[in-house]
CSV table of C-alpha atoms in Angstrom, one decimal:
chain,number,residue,atom,x,y,z
A,40,MET,CA,0.0,0.0,0.0
A,41,ASP,CA,1.7,3.2,-1.2
A,42,HIS,CA,1.0,6.4,0.5
A,43,GLU,CA,2.8,9.7,-0.3
A,44,ILE,CA,3.2,12.2,2.4
A,45,SER,CA,1.7,15.6,1.6
A,46,LYS,CA,3.5,18.9,2.3
A,47,SER,CA,1.3,19.7,5.2
A,48,GLU,CA,2.0,16.2,6.7
A,49,GLN,CA,5.7,16.8,6.2
A,50,ASN,CA,5.5,20.1,8.0
A,51,ILE,CA,3.7,18.5,10.9
A,52,ILE,CA,6.3,15.8,11.2
A,53,ASN,CA,9.1,18.3,11.0
A,54,THR,CA,7.5,20.4,13.7
A,55,GLU,CA,7.0,17.4,16.0
A,56,CYS,CA,10.6,16.2,15.5
A,57,ARG,CA,11.9,19.7,16.4
A,58,LYS,CA,9.8,19.7,19.6
A,59,TYR,CA,11.0,16.3,20.5
A,60,LEU,CA,14.7,17.2,20.0
A,61,GLU,CA,14.3,20.5,21.9
A,62,ASN,CA,12.6,18.9,24.9
A,63,ARG,CA,14.6,15.7,25.4
A,64,GLU,CA,17.1,15.2,28.2
A,65,PRO,CA,20.7,16.1,27.4
A,66,THR,CA,22.8,13.1,26.6
A,67,LYS,CA,26.4,12.7,25.5
A,68,GLU,CA,25.2,12.6,21.9
A,69,ASN,CA,23.1,15.8,21.8
A,70,THR,CA,25.6,17.6,24.1
A,71,PHE,CA,28.3,16.7,21.5
A,72,ASP,CA,26.0,18.0,18.7
A,73,LYS,CA,25.6,21.4,20.5
A,74,GLU,CA,29.4,21.6,21.1
A,75,SER,CA,30.1,20.8,17.5
A,76,THR,CA,27.6,23.4,16.3
A,77,SER,CA,29.2,26.0,18.5
A,78,GLN,CA,32.6,25.0,17.2
A,79,VAL,CA,31.4,25.4,13.7
A,80,GLU,CA,29.9,28.8,14.5
A,81,ARG,CA,33.2,29.8,16.2
A,82,ARG,CA,35.2,28.7,13.1
A,83,GLU,CA,32.9,30.6,10.8
A,84,SER,CA,33.3,33.7,13.0
A,85,GLU,CA,37.1,33.3,12.9
A,86,GLU,CA,37.0,32.9,9.1
A,87,LYS,CA,34.9,36.1,8.8
A,88,ASP,CA,37.4,37.9,11.1
A,89,ILE,CA,40.3,36.8,8.9
A,90,LEU,CA,38.4,37.9,5.7
A,91,ASN,CA,37.8,41.3,7.3
A,92,ILE,CA,41.5,41.6,8.2
A,93,ILE,CA,42.5,40.7,4.7
A,94,SER,CA,40.0,43.2,3.2
A,95,GLU,CA,41.4,45.9,5.4
A,96,LEU,CA,45.0,45.1,4.5
A,97,ALA,CA,44.0,45.1,0.8
A,98,LYS,CA,42.5,48.6,1.1
A,99,GLU,CA,45.7,49.7,2.9
A,100,HIS,CA,48.3,48.1,0.5
A,101,PHE,CA,46.8,47.4,-2.9
A,102,HIS,CA,47.5,50.7,-4.7
A,103,THR,CA,49.8,49.9,-7.6
A,104,LEU,CA,47.4,48.1,-9.9
A,105,LYS,CA,44.1,49.9,-10.9
A,106,ARG,CA,41.3,48.1,-12.7
A,107,TYR,CA,41.2,49.0,-16.4
A,108,PRO,CA,37.7,50.6,-16.8
A,109,SER,CA,36.5,48.6,-19.8
A,110,LYS,CA,37.9,45.2,-19.1
A,111,LYS,CA,37.7,43.8,-15.6
A,112,GLU,CA,40.5,41.2,-16.2
A,113,LEU,CA,43.0,44.0,-17.0
A,114,TYR,CA,44.8,46.5,-14.8
A,115,THR,CA,46.8,49.7,-15.3
A,116,VAL,CA,50.0,50.8,-13.6
A,117,ASN,CA,50.6,54.5,-13.1
A,118,LEU,CA,54.1,55.9,-13.0
A,119,ILE,CA,54.6,58.9,-10.8
A,120,THR,CA,56.7,61.6,-12.5
A,121,GLU,CA,57.2,65.3,-12.1
A,122,GLY,CA,55.8,65.9,-15.6
A,123,TYR,CA,56.3,65.4,-19.3
A,124,LEU,CA,60.0,66.2,-19.2
A,125,GLU,CA,60.8,63.6,-16.6
A,126,THR,CA,58.6,61.1,-18.4
A,127,SER,CA,60.5,61.8,-21.6
A,128,PHE,CA,63.8,61.2,-19.7
A,129,MET,CA,62.5,57.9,-18.3
A,130,THR,CA,61.4,56.8,-21.8
A,131,SER,CA,64.8,57.8,-23.2
A,132,ASN,CA,66.7,55.9,-20.5
A,133,LEU,CA,64.6,52.8,-21.1
A,134,LEU,CA,65.4,53.0,-24.8
A,135,LYS,CA,69.2,53.5,-24.1
A,136,VAL,CA,69.2,50.4,-21.8
A,137,CYS,CA,67.5,48.4,-24.6
A,138,ILE,CA,70.1,49.7,-27.2
A,139,THR,CA,72.9,48.7,-24.8
A,140,ALA,CA,71.3,45.3,-24.3
A,141,LEU,CA,70.9,44.7,-28.0
A,142,ASP,CA,74.6,45.5,-28.5
A,143,ALA,CA,75.8,43.2,-25.7
A,144,GLU,CA,75.9,39.4,-25.9
A,145,ARG,CA,72.4,38.1,-25.2
A,146,THR,CA,73.3,34.7,-23.8
A,147,PRO,CA,70.7,33.4,-21.3
A,148,ASN,CA,71.8,33.0,-17.7
A,149,ARG,CA,70.2,32.3,-14.4
A,150,VAL,CA,69.3,35.9,-13.7
A,151,VAL,CA,68.0,36.7,-17.3
A,152,PRO,CA,67.0,33.4,-18.9
A,153,GLU,CA,65.2,35.0,-21.9
A,154,PRO,CA,67.1,38.2,-22.7
A,155,ASP,CA,65.5,38.7,-26.2
A,156,GLN,CA,62.0,38.4,-24.7
A,157,ASN,CA,62.8,40.8,-21.9
A,158,ILE,CA,64.1,43.4,-24.3
A,159,LYS,CA,61.0,43.1,-26.5
A,160,GLU,CA,58.8,43.6,-23.4
A,161,VAL,CA,60.7,46.6,-22.3
A,162,LEU,CA,60.5,48.2,-25.7
A,163,GLY,CA,56.7,47.6,-25.6
A,164,TYR,CA,56.6,49.3,-22.2
A,165,VAL,CA,58.5,52.3,-23.7
A,166,LEU,CA,56.0,52.5,-26.6
A,167,ASN,CA,53.1,52.6,-24.1
A,168,MET,CA,54.8,55.3,-22.0
A,169,ILE,CA,55.0,57.8,-24.9
A,170,PRO,CA,52.3,60.3,-24.2
A,171,TYR,CA,51.0,60.7,-27.8
A,172,GLU,CA,47.7,62.3,-26.9
A,173,GLU,CA,49.4,64.9,-24.7
A,174,MET,CA,52.0,65.6,-27.3
A,175,GLU,CA,49.2,66.2,-29.9
A,176,PHE,CA,47.6,68.6,-27.4
A,177,LEU,CA,50.9,70.4,-26.9
A,178,ASP,CA,51.2,70.8,-30.7
A,179,LYS,CA,47.7,72.2,-30.9
A,180,ILE,CA,48.5,74.7,-28.1
A,181,ARG,CA,51.7,75.7,-29.8
A,182,HIS,CA,49.9,76.4,-33.1
A,183,ALA,CA,47.1,78.2,-31.3
A,184,LEU,CA,49.4,80.7,-29.6
A,185,PRO,CA,50.1,83.9,-31.4
A,186,ASP,CA,53.8,84.3,-32.5
A,187,LYS,CA,55.2,82.4,-29.5
A,188,GLY,CA,54.0,79.1,-30.9
A,189,LYS,CA,55.3,79.8,-34.4
A,190,GLN,CA,59.0,80.2,-33.2
A,191,GLY,CA,61.6,77.6,-33.4
């Protein structure tokens, strides 16, 4: 004889079971259950505390990489300079180092296992550092200025 339990019957059974469990005498088994529940709650609380500490440390220390606005898997790195002149000197020095590296023997070693690849990467960085938009702006300003912009 098959009989399915309805939702209302299930709710009644669940309620009665809870009442029974709440009202029974403490035994070793249900004392252990309460202890293990409190241990789980304590562990969860400790994990939350650790996550909060990590979050605070992240706010305090993660400043170098900034999320790239249009792609969440990309980041930007800002260089702090005194202005365009210093940025130009930095770019120039990077290029000089690459020229020197290209002239030298590029045999891999323990410190620089892939010198050709490293030089290519640095040259890419240099290209990305050149402030093309700002230079275009400066040209427009130079042409817009009366007489002073037309010299030299």
